[in-house]
PDB file of C-alpha atoms in Angstrom:
ATOM      1  CA  MET A1113     109.894 138.739 144.569  1.00 65.00           C
ATOM      2  CA  TRP A1114     110.049 139.603 140.868  1.00 67.00           C
ATOM      3  CA  LYS A1115     113.383 137.818 140.601  1.00 65.00           C
ATOM      4  CA  LYS A1116     111.840 134.602 141.964  1.00 64.00           C
ATOM      5  CA  VAL A1117     108.917 134.926 139.552  1.00 59.00           C
ATOM      6  CA  LYS A1118     111.302 135.265 136.605  1.00 60.00           C
ATOM      7  CA  GLN A1119     113.295 132.266 137.828  1.00 66.00           C
ATOM      8  CA  LEU A1120     110.107 130.219 138.108  1.00 64.00           C
ATOM      9  CA  ILE A1121     108.993 131.211 134.611  1.00 62.00           C
ATOM     10  CA  LEU A1122     112.422 130.349 133.231  1.00 66.00           C
ATOM     11  CA  LEU A1123     112.357 126.965 134.985  1.00 68.00           C
ATOM     12  CA  VAL A1124     108.922 126.179 133.576  1.00 62.00           C
ATOM     13  CA  LEU A1125     110.034 127.141 130.062  1.00 66.00           C
ATOM     14  CA  VAL A1126     113.202 125.035 130.274  1.00 71.00           C
ATOM     15  CA  LEU A1127     111.311 122.011 131.615  1.00 69.00           C
ATOM     16  CA  ASN A1128     108.709 122.444 128.907  1.00 71.00           C
ATOM     17  CA  ILE A1129     111.302 122.535 126.142  1.00 76.00           C
ATOM     18  CA  VAL A1130     113.021 119.455 127.623  1.00 77.00           C
ATOM     19  CA  PHE A1131     109.654 117.695 127.671  1.00 74.00           C
ATOM     20  CA  ILE A1132     108.976 118.598 124.043  1.00 80.00           C
ATOM     21  CA  ILE A1133     112.385 117.489 122.835  1.00 80.00           C
ATOM     22  CA  GLY A1134     112.092 114.323 124.909  1.00 79.00           C
ATOM     23  CA  GLY A1135     108.987 113.479 122.899  1.00 82.00           C
ATOM     24  CA  ARG A1136     111.320 112.601 120.037  1.00 85.00           C
ATOM     25  CA  PHE A1137     112.326 109.453 121.905  1.00 88.00           C
ATOM     26  CA  PHE A1138     109.054 108.232 123.466  1.00 84.00           C
ATOM     27  CA  ASN A1139     105.291 108.398 122.981  1.00 87.00           C
ATOM     28  CA  PRO A1140     103.341 110.362 125.600  1.00 86.00           C
ATOM     29  CA  PRO A1141     102.187 108.261 128.589  1.00 85.00           C
ATOM     30  CA  ILE A1142      98.746 109.852 128.169  1.00 85.00           C
ATOM     31  CA  THR A1143      97.354 113.030 126.628  1.00 87.00           C
ATOM     32  CA  ILE A1144      94.661 115.500 127.688  1.00 86.00           C
ATOM     33  CA  THR A1145      92.521 114.412 124.724  1.00 87.00           C
ATOM     34  CA  GLN A1146      92.878 110.753 125.715  1.00 90.00           C
ATOM     35  CA  LEU A1147      91.822 111.579 129.259  1.00 87.00           C
ATOM     36  CA  GLY A1148      88.811 113.366 127.839  1.00 87.00           C
ATOM     37  CA  GLY A1149      87.864 110.274 125.837  1.00 86.00           C
ATOM     38  CA  LEU A1150      88.256 108.099 128.923  1.00 86.00           C
ATOM     39  CA  PHE A1151      85.943 110.293 130.975  1.00 86.00           C
ATOM     40  CA  GLU A1152      83.406 110.693 128.160  1.00 86.00           C
ATOM     41  CA  TYR A1153      83.164 107.052 127.060  1.00 86.00           C
ATOM     42  CA  GLY A1154      84.528 105.188 130.059  1.00 86.00           C
ATOM     43  CA  LYS A1155      87.108 103.447 127.902  1.00 86.00           C
ATOM     44  CA  LEU A1156      90.502 104.095 126.390  1.00 89.00           C
ATOM     45  CA  HIS A1157      91.641 101.867 123.533  1.00 89.00           C
ATOM     46  CA  ARG A1158      95.208 102.554 122.343  1.00 90.00           C
ATOM     47  CA  ASP A1159      98.307 100.611 121.447  1.00 90.00           C
ATOM     48  CA  TYR A1160     101.475 102.546 120.595  1.00 93.00           C
ATOM     49  CA  ILE A1161     103.551 101.046 117.785  1.00 95.00           C
ATOM     50  CA  SER A1162     106.646 102.161 115.911  1.00 94.00           C
ATOM     51  CA  TYR A1163     106.701 103.970 112.569  1.00 94.00           C
ATOM     52  CA  ASP A1164     107.832 100.836 110.723  1.00 93.00           C
ATOM     53  CA  GLU A1165     105.052  98.729 112.248  1.00 94.00           C
ATOM     54  CA  MET A1166     102.312 100.957 110.915  1.00 94.00           C
ATOM     55  CA  GLY A1167     102.394  99.999 107.265  1.00 91.00           C
ATOM     56  CA  ASP A1168     102.504 102.296 104.248  1.00 95.00           C
ATOM     57  CA  ASN A1169      98.777 102.199 103.421  1.00 96.00           C
ATOM     58  CA  VAL A1170      97.894 103.902 106.716  1.00 96.00           C
ATOM     59  CA  LYS A1171     100.506 106.629 106.301  1.00 97.00           C
ATOM     60  CA  LYS A1172      99.489 107.362 102.726  1.00 96.00           C
ATOM     61  CA  ALA A1173      95.771 107.406 103.546  1.00 97.00           C
ATOM     62  CA  VAL A1174      96.129 109.856 106.435  1.00 96.00           C
ATOM     63  CA  ILE A1175      98.505 112.134 104.520  1.00 96.00           C
ATOM     64  CA  ALA A1176      96.134 112.071 101.516  1.00 96.00           C
ATOM     65  CA  SER A1177      93.228 112.971 103.760  1.00 95.00           C
ATOM     66  CA  GLU A1178      94.807 115.512 106.125  1.00 94.00           C
ATOM     67  CA  ASP A1179      97.970 117.072 104.741  1.00 94.00           C
ATOM     68  CA  GLN A1180      99.318 116.242 101.287  1.00 94.00           C
ATOM     69  CA  LYS A1181     102.171 118.751 101.674  1.00 93.00           C
ATOM     70  CA  PHE A1182     103.349 117.145 104.920  1.00 95.00           C
ATOM     71  CA  PHE A1183     106.827 116.186 103.732  1.00 93.00           C
ATOM     72  CA  THR A1184     107.489 119.534 101.994  1.00 92.00           C
ATOM     73  CA  HIS A1185     106.208 122.230 104.393  1.00 91.00           C
ATOM     74  CA  ASN A1186     107.909 123.528 107.545  1.00 88.00           C
ATOM     75  CA  GLY A1187     104.996 122.711 109.802  1.00 84.00           C
ATOM     76  CA  PHE A1188     102.578 125.265 108.364  1.00 83.00           C
ATOM     77  CA  ASP A1189     100.621 125.200 105.104  1.00 78.00           C
ATOM     78  CA  TYR A1190     100.121 128.913 104.431  1.00 78.00           C
ATOM     79  CA  ASP A1191      97.917 128.346 101.379  1.00 73.00           C
ATOM     80  CA  ALA A1192      95.546 126.176 103.429  1.00 68.00           C
ATOM     81  CA  ILE A1193      95.531 128.726 106.262  1.00 67.00           C
ATOM     82  CA  GLU A1194      94.647 131.529 103.827  1.00 67.00           C
ATOM     83  CA  LYS A1195      91.826 129.495 102.278  1.00 70.00           C
ATOM     84  CA  ALA A1196      90.478 128.636 105.730  1.00 61.00           C
ATOM     85  CA  MET A1197      90.517 132.309 106.786  1.00 65.00           C
ATOM     86  CA  LYS A1198      88.718 133.409 103.619  1.00 60.00           C
ATOM     87  CA  SER A1199      86.104 130.671 104.032  1.00 57.00           C
ATOM     88  CA  ASN A1200      85.500 131.559 107.667  1.00 58.00           C
ATOM     89  CA  GLU A1201      85.356 135.316 106.929  1.00 58.00           C
ATOM     90  CA  ALA A1202      82.759 134.633 104.228  1.00 55.00           C
ATOM     91  CA  GLY A1203      80.533 133.060 106.854  1.00 58.00           C
ATOM     92  CA  LYS A1204      80.810 129.574 105.428  1.00 55.00           C
ATOM     93  CA  LYS A1205      81.143 126.430 107.559  1.00 53.00           C
ATOM     94  CA  LEU A1206      84.204 126.767 109.785  1.00 48.00           C
ATOM     95  CA  ARG A1207      87.183 124.974 108.346  1.00 51.00           C
ATOM     96  CA  GLY A1208      90.705 124.576 109.615  1.00 59.00           C
ATOM     97  CA  GLY A1209      94.050 124.860 107.902  1.00 71.00           C
ATOM     98  CA  SER A1210      96.045 122.790 110.371  1.00 88.00           C
ATOM     99  CA  THR A1211      98.811 120.511 109.168  1.00 94.00           C
ATOM    100  CA  ILE A1212      99.635 117.120 110.622  1.00 95.00           C
ATOM    101  CA  SER A1213     102.494 118.801 112.497  1.00 95.00           C
ATOM    102  CA  GLN A1214     100.082 121.298 114.093  1.00 94.00           C
ATOM    103  CA  GLN A1215      97.597 118.564 114.962  1.00 94.00           C
ATOM    104  CA  THR A1216     100.399 116.552 116.536  1.00 94.00           C
ATOM    105  CA  ALA A1217     101.435 119.476 118.706  1.00 92.00           C
ATOM    106  CA  LYS A1218      97.822 119.934 119.796  1.00 91.00           C
ATOM    107  CA  ASN A1219      97.060 116.249 120.410  1.00 90.00           C
ATOM    108  CA  VAL A1220     100.272 115.407 122.244  1.00 90.00           C
ATOM    109  CA  PHE A1221     100.872 118.523 124.330  1.00 87.00           C
ATOM    110  CA  LEU A1222      97.692 120.623 124.429  1.00 85.00           C
ATOM    111  CA  TRP A1223      93.906 120.337 124.453  1.00 81.00           C
ATOM    112  CA  GLN A1224      91.020 120.513 122.020  1.00 82.00           C
ATOM    113  CA  GLY A1225      88.918 123.614 121.475  1.00 79.00           C
ATOM    114  CA  ARG A1226      89.256 126.949 119.737  1.00 79.00           C
ATOM    115  CA  SER A1227      91.065 129.875 121.387  1.00 82.00           C
ATOM    116  CA  TRP A1228      93.817 132.231 120.352  1.00 84.00           C
ATOM    117  CA  PHE A1229      95.834 131.250 123.421  1.00 84.00           C
ATOM    118  CA  ARG A1230      95.847 127.564 122.537  1.00 83.00           C
ATOM    119  CA  LYS A1231      96.521 128.358 118.907  1.00 87.00           C
ATOM    120  CA  GLY A1232      99.504 130.448 119.934  1.00 87.00           C
ATOM    121  CA  LEU A1233     100.942 127.636 122.023  1.00 85.00           C
ATOM    122  CA  GLU A1234     100.276 125.223 119.151  1.00 90.00           C
ATOM    123  CA  THR A1235     102.325 127.416 116.829  1.00 91.00           C
ATOM    124  CA  VAL A1236     105.301 127.424 119.232  1.00 88.00           C
ATOM    125  CA  TYR A1237     105.111 123.654 119.808  1.00 90.00           C
ATOM    126  CA  THR A1238     104.805 123.001 116.068  1.00 93.00           C
ATOM    127  CA  PHE A1239     107.920 125.042 115.335  1.00 91.00           C
ATOM    128  CA  ILE A1240     109.932 123.160 117.974  1.00 91.00           C
ATOM    129  CA  ILE A1241     108.865 119.611 116.990  1.00 92.00           C
ATOM    130  CA  GLU A1242     109.559 120.349 113.337  1.00 93.00           C
ATOM    131  CA  LYS A1243     113.123 121.248 114.282  1.00 91.00           C
ATOM    132  CA  ALA A1244     113.692 118.644 117.018  1.00 90.00           C
ATOM    133  CA  TRP A1245     111.726 115.573 115.855  1.00 93.00           C
ATOM    134  CA  GLY A1246     111.668 115.398 112.069  1.00 91.00           C
ATOM    135  CA  LYS A1247     108.867 114.200 109.815  1.00 95.00           C
ATOM    136  CA  ASP A1248     108.916 110.459 110.556  1.00 94.00           C
ATOM    137  CA  VAL A1249     108.723 110.993 114.319  1.00 95.00           C
ATOM    138  CA  ILE A1250     105.967 113.594 113.942  1.00 96.00           C
ATOM    139  CA  LEU A1251     103.924 111.220 111.804  1.00 96.00           C
ATOM    140  CA  GLU A1252     104.496 108.354 114.235  1.00 96.00           C
ATOM    141  CA  ARG A1253     103.355 110.445 117.222  1.00 95.00           C
ATOM    142  CA  TYR A1254     100.367 111.679 115.249  1.00 96.00           C
ATOM    143  CA  LEU A1255      99.239 108.212 114.209  1.00 96.00           C
ATOM    144  CA  ASN A1256      99.686 106.917 117.761  1.00 95.00           C
ATOM    145  CA  SER A1257      97.854 109.716 119.549  1.00 93.00           C
ATOM    146  CA  ILE A1258      95.011 110.924 117.350  1.00 93.00           C
ATOM    147  CA  GLU A1259      91.431 110.011 118.174  1.00 93.00           C
ATOM    148  CA  MET A1260      90.030 107.651 115.522  1.00 93.00           C
ATOM    149  CA  GLY A1261      86.796 106.578 117.160  1.00 90.00           C
ATOM    150  CA  GLN A1262      84.806 106.974 120.347  1.00 89.00           C
ATOM    151  CA  GLY A1263      87.479 106.246 122.964  1.00 90.00           C
ATOM    152  CA  VAL A1264      89.759 104.799 120.302  1.00 93.00           C
ATOM    153  CA  PHE A1265      93.178 106.428 119.911  1.00 94.00           C
ATOM    154  CA  GLY A1266      95.938 105.646 117.469  1.00 94.00           C
ATOM    155  CA  ILE A1267      96.022 103.669 114.269  1.00 96.00           C
ATOM    156  CA  GLU A1268      96.749 100.266 115.828  1.00 96.00           C
ATOM    157  CA  ALA A1269      93.762 100.441 118.156  1.00 95.00           C
ATOM    158  CA  ALA A1270      91.604 101.737 115.282  1.00 95.00           C
ATOM    159  CA  ALA A1271      92.690  98.894 112.961  1.00 96.00           C
ATOM    160  CA  GLN A1272      91.825  96.326 115.612  1.00 95.00           C
ATOM    161  CA  TYR A1273      88.555  98.052 116.501  1.00 94.00           C
ATOM    162  CA  TYR A1274      87.215  98.462 112.955  1.00 95.00           C
ATOM    163  CA  PHE A1275      88.775  95.529 111.085  1.00 95.00           C
ATOM    164  CA  GLY A1276      90.183  93.118 113.696  1.00 95.00           C
ATOM    165  CA  LYS A1277      93.727  93.251 112.311  1.00 95.00           C
ATOM    166  CA  SER A1278      97.032  95.023 112.752  1.00 95.00           C
ATOM    167  CA  SER A1279      97.504  98.370 111.032  1.00 95.00           C
ATOM    168  CA  LYS A1280     100.350  97.025 108.911  1.00 95.00           C
ATOM    169  CA  ASP A1281      97.911  94.493 107.403  1.00 96.00           C
ATOM    170  CA  LEU A1282      95.258  97.024 106.430  1.00 96.00           C
ATOM    171  CA  THR A1283      94.387  97.108 102.757  1.00 97.00           C
ATOM    172  CA  LYS A1284      94.416 100.417 100.894  1.00 96.00           C
ATOM    173  CA  SER A1285      90.615 100.602 101.162  1.00 96.00           C
ATOM    174  CA  GLU A1286      90.548  99.791 104.884  1.00 96.00           C
ATOM    175  CA  ALA A1287      93.209 102.436 105.617  1.00 97.00           C
ATOM    176  CA  ALA A1288      91.198 104.974 103.629  1.00 96.00           C
ATOM    177  CA  TRP A1289      88.073 104.194 105.653  1.00 96.00           C
ATOM    178  CA  ILE A1290      89.887 104.958 108.896  1.00 96.00           C
ATOM    179  CA  ALA A1291      91.400 108.134 107.482  1.00 96.00           C
ATOM    180  CA  ALA A1292      87.954 109.217 106.281  1.00 95.00           C
ATOM    181  CA  VAL A1293      86.633 109.616 109.838  1.00 93.00           C
ATOM    182  CA  LEU A1294      89.161 112.412 110.465  1.00 89.00           C
ATOM    183  CA  PRO A1295      88.760 115.057 111.765  1.00 79.00           C
ATOM    184  CA  ASN A1296      85.438 114.052 113.368  1.00 87.00           C
ATOM    185  CA  PRO A1297      85.763 110.456 114.628  1.00 87.00           C
ATOM    186  CA  LYS A1298      83.005 110.939 117.188  1.00 86.00           C
ATOM    187  CA  LYS A1299      80.480 111.514 114.379  1.00 87.00           C
ATOM    188  CA  TYR A1300      81.566 109.200 111.560  1.00 90.00           C
ATOM    189  CA  ASP A1301      81.824 105.406 111.658  1.00 88.00           C
ATOM    190  CA  PRO A1302      83.369 103.229 108.885  1.00 89.00           C
ATOM    191  CA  LYS A1303      81.157 100.374 110.067  1.00 87.00           C
ATOM    192  CA  ASN A1304      78.069 102.396 109.186  1.00 88.00           C
ATOM    193  CA  PRO A1305      79.195 104.956 106.604  1.00 90.00           C
ATOM    194  CA  SER A1306      77.052 107.848 105.452  1.00 91.00           C
ATOM    195  CA  SER A1307      76.993 108.921 101.843  1.00 93.00           C
ATOM    196  CA  TYR A1308      79.381 111.734 102.735  1.00 94.00           C
ATOM    197  CA  LEU A1309      81.844 109.321 104.347  1.00 94.00           C
ATOM    198  CA  THR A1310      81.653 106.982 101.358  1.00 95.00           C
ATOM    199  CA  GLY A1311      82.429 109.863  99.003  1.00 95.00           C
ATOM    200  CA  LYS A1312      85.349 110.967 101.163  1.00 96.00           C
ATOM    201  CA  HIS A1313      86.668 107.389 101.258  1.00 96.00           C
ATOM    202  CA  ASN A1314      86.618 107.203  97.466  1.00 96.00           C
ATOM    203  CA  TRP A1315      88.358 110.577  97.209  1.00 97.00           C
ATOM    204  CA  ILE A1316      91.111 109.464  99.621  1.00 97.00           C
ATOM    205  CA  MET A1317      91.632 106.296  97.581  1.00 96.00           C
ATOM    206  CA  ARG A1318      92.267 108.404  94.487  1.00 96.00           C
ATOM    207  CA  GLN A1319      94.524 110.870  96.326  1.00 96.00           C
ATOM    208  CA  MET A1320      96.689 108.085  97.774  1.00 95.00           C
ATOM    209  CA  ARG A1321      98.147 107.531  94.324  1.00 93.00           C
ATOM    210  CA  ASN A1322      99.822 110.944  94.577  1.00 90.00           C
ATOM    211  CA  VAL A1323     101.330 110.453  98.036  1.00 92.00           C
ATOM    212  CA  SER A1324     105.011 109.655  98.433  1.00 88.00           C
ATOM    213  CA  LEU A1325     106.426 108.846 101.873  1.00 87.00           C
ATOM    214  CA  LYS A1326     109.696 110.649 101.151  1.00 73.00           C
TER     215      LYS A1326
END
């Protein structure tokens, strides 16, 4: 009995690793988060595109907003994690220290929400995709899978939804508006920006000057 259980566990682990590594070559057919958006809003807008089709403004805006050390860290920004822990321990508003790599692992393979179990899985997945995928693939999967509006997933769908154009044609300002809604696209809307969103947009515009894509 125990032997069969161990064999089953080993099979699941092997299949899981194969699935993760396979993600280097194709975008996920659908994710748990996308299914959640479909059930919540009754719609699912997405359009997977390649890394080269996305345009540099989008990449720079999202990196400026979410993870300026993306191309230099190993999947984890330990300074950001430490700051987040200190902020949370001090009883301030909860903040995260997740990198784009960690968010990609969560959005592609896992589910939303806060639990130590999910966070542990996220850590394992992040380590594997950093080794197996590389930065360009991670960024492509991230920009194709992340929620950027109510029922809107991925940068191409977001560009069409907010500005009626392809993501590669977004201006620097338009790309910054989309990046500004992260990480709470259900609350913020570039079409009707709050003063906070406007300030964040302006900050992203300034930070984009410091972002290199290599």
